[in-house]
Amino acid sequence: MPRDPRHDILFEPIRIGPLTAKNRFYQVPHCNGMGYARPLSHAAMRGVKAEGGWAVVSTEEVEIHPSSDVSPYIEGRLWDDHDIPALALMTEAIHRYGALAAIELVHAGMNASNLYSRETALAPSHIANPASYAPAQARAMTKADIRTYRRWHREAALRARRAGFNIIYVYAGHGLSLPMHFLQARHNHRTDEYGGSLANRARLLRELLEDTKEAVGTDCAVALRFAVDELRGDDGIRSAGEGREVVALLAELPDLWDVNVSDWSNDSMTSRFAPEGYQEDFVRFVKTVTTKPVVGVGRFTSPDTMVSQIRRGVLDLIGAARPSIADPFLPKKIDDGDIDDIRECIGCNICVTGDHTMTPIRCTQNPTMGEEWRKGWHPERIPQRTGEDSFLIVGAGPTGLECARMLGRRGYAVSLAEAEDELGGRVTRESRLPGLAAWARVRDYRLNQLNKMPNVDVYRGSRVTVDQVLSFGATRIVLATGARWRRDGVGRSNSRPIRGFDRSAGIFSPEDVMHGAHLAGPVIVFDDDHYYLGGILAEKLRTSGLEVTLVTPANCVSAWTVNTLEQDAIHKRLMTLGVEIATSRNIVEFNGEHAVLQCMFSGRNSTLPASSLVSVTARLPNDVLAHALAEADAAVGASGILSVTSIGDCLAPSTIAAAVYSGHRYAREFDLPETDGVAFRREHPNLTAGDSL
Ligand code: ADP
Ligand code: SF4
């Protein structure tokens, strides 16, 4: 299809200092859990973005010196010349598709753990890292230290140019870098020319920009990433105050302003807490203060919204991290007029968990993310079919939908049968919970793709039985029948059923609540799952007017959501709504009138009145059909079925991202030789000649 002319403006080239970006799509820096440790994986992932049409593709933060070591997090590294080849792999992959490569040079200052390097952390003043409880402090930099640091930054810029980068960042965003720490009055208590007035606190940032321009500015563009608002009121930088003043002070110095809000949890808010374009109110002033191009983010996935950002003079370039992760080919799809093929980010922040767990990035919507090199997976290409197999997929949750999409793309005949009239399984149910509407994109994208495939038949309202499987005529049976929440309280903290949870009244599963069961208050939500569901059910029930207490054995609400940057926001929302919170408490009994809570530390019991209790502990696979087919293996063999395979939540309950991955993996790998060894390529430490013990 030809491009919609209304979107032409997105494809206009734009000057950035001495360079020209071929269009307005800009992949801003984002972490990925691969960084210096897995350079081939990293380069391949960035290369796919360039192939997908992004004019600029950036690194994540790249440490410039051993005193900026953020271990155990895996970011980029440019400590000395030895780090150049790994980064050159990435620039080469990006240049292959005519994109510009950008590098975000970072000295993390007091945020550097230096756990690997064992150097001392540096800061404007003597201070402990406010983002960590580590028993170590950063020391106040002397003026000689500042001169040395400027030299490190300059040398890193020169190395970055040698590695092939076109855009070199000075980074003052997210509260994660020295120039930002100098800007922040709460962290900068200096009395010399680098402290006190804003002009003094901004001195280091100005010097870094000047140094970088002087070092590489003739052929590289110099970008400044600056958080214009820290969303902490008068205690921090505000876009209506010092944020604006900094932009005015340095307006024409960088070749590009990359502006956002800080800290990372504010910058990468999930869709549960912020809509597309949520940063506009904070960053819109920037273009009125500088003539230089401005890039900003806002989880942009709609081309109309992107166009509007440019036409209304908010931004010149559309910045994206998550939308480029969910769909590396987003620019190309807009260019080709294939708008309804865009795989829109759902704003769940599973991608962020890779950074937090120090493992390669993954994405709910894009199961190929992080697998580009190690498995050779491409987001838009899949090998064509290798035989005449036909498939019956049972269950149209995220697992079954993705499996059908990819087998369909391969050219196989696919039948997808779903017991319910509605497709989407857990995604459909959960997307009706407060704030999760965007999660329905997991279903809608796949349904839309399936509707275009003549070789895929979808049967709704079709609960599949063993007999139907045997008589259907498919050669391969894929069971994607999902899982259900258990009601007996068994979970992480209770390995046996909880006393009283076998009552016929008063005990509810998450599905009961999602299906609109009537609960009498007061209600206890017992969250021994620790991801989002316990918190969100408490929110839903409280909003419906019930008295709700969330009880959890963890020491905070929705504990695992620290990895999706949501934990603070969830806790705050529950408190604001008036949900009572009892942390570090297990539940050992419920009798329909009260629950017995047990302190996780002292073992002491207390009682809490409750008429209803929602048990959010663990799930059990819906594996009845799998077991029945295993029992009937002789009949299965006689009917010409070559394989019966359980995938997704019905194999082992996990995240929606894992479900999609499982469906995708089956479609790619069912016809590969089986292996019980390592199923992907690994990157090994590169021992060079002369290395010895
Ligand atoms: P997953 O996350 O693995 O996709 P879900 O629970 O979201 O799991 O989806 C599983 C789907 O399978 C549900 O929509 C459920 O209705 C469907 N299902 C379960 N058993 C059968 C069956 N015997 N026949 C058809 N559909 C089934
Ligand atoms: Fe978007 Fe979720 Fe994918 Fe991250 S993991 S890019 S938030 S869909």
Tab-separated table of C-alpha atoms and ligand atoms in Angstrom, residues 268-271 299 301 321-327 343-353 361-366 369 439 442 657, ligand 2:
chain	number	residue	atom	x	y	z
A	268	SER	CA	9.024	4.879	31.254
A	269	MET	CA	5.624	4.899	32.913
A	270	THR	CA	3.502	1.878	32.125
A	271	SER	CA	0.178	2.199	30.341
A	299	ARG	CA	5.304	5.624	24.059
A	301	THR	CA	2.699	4.077	18.466
A	321	ALA	CA	12.402	3.087	23.066
A	322	ARG	CA	9.493	0.743	23.849
A	323	PRO	CA	7.580	1.227	20.580
A	324	SER	CA	10.807	0.337	18.754
A	325	ILE	CA	11.178	-2.776	20.903
A	326	ALA	CA	7.613	-3.958	20.316
A	327	ASP	CA	7.923	-3.238	16.606
A	343	ARG	CA	2.651	-4.304	16.647
A	344	GLU	CA	1.858	-1.670	19.213
A	345	CYS	CA	3.649	-1.590	22.540
A	346	ILE	CA	1.243	-2.379	25.376
A	347	GLY	CA	3.206	-0.425	27.992
A	348	CYS	CA	3.788	-3.372	30.348
A	349	ASN	CA	7.549	-2.817	30.903
A	350	ILE	CA	8.496	-6.471	30.636
A	351	CYS	CA	11.320	-5.104	28.453
A	352	VAL	CA	12.660	-3.238	31.483
A	353	THR	CA	12.863	-6.441	33.507
A	361	ILE	CA	15.802	-7.991	26.910
A	362	ARG	CA	12.422	-9.573	26.153
A	363	CYS	CA	9.123	-8.091	25.054
A	364	THR	CA	5.507	-9.153	25.456
A	365	GLN	CA	4.522	-8.089	21.961
A	366	ASN	CA	7.720	-8.942	20.116
A	369	MET	CA	13.406	-9.180	20.789
A	439	TRP	CA	-2.987	-5.052	26.917
A	442	VAL	CA	-1.697	-8.523	22.294
A	657	ALA	CA	5.423	-12.450	27.449
B	2	SF4	FE1	6.106	-2.436	25.178
B	2	SF4	FE2	5.775	-4.339	26.990
B	2	SF4	FE3	7.210	-4.802	24.774
B	2	SF4	FE4	8.178	-3.215	26.635
B	2	SF4	S1	7.718	-5.379	26.849
B	2	SF4	S2	8.171	-2.829	24.477
B	2	SF4	S3	6.364	-2.196	27.360
B	2	SF4	S4	5.047	-4.377	24.892
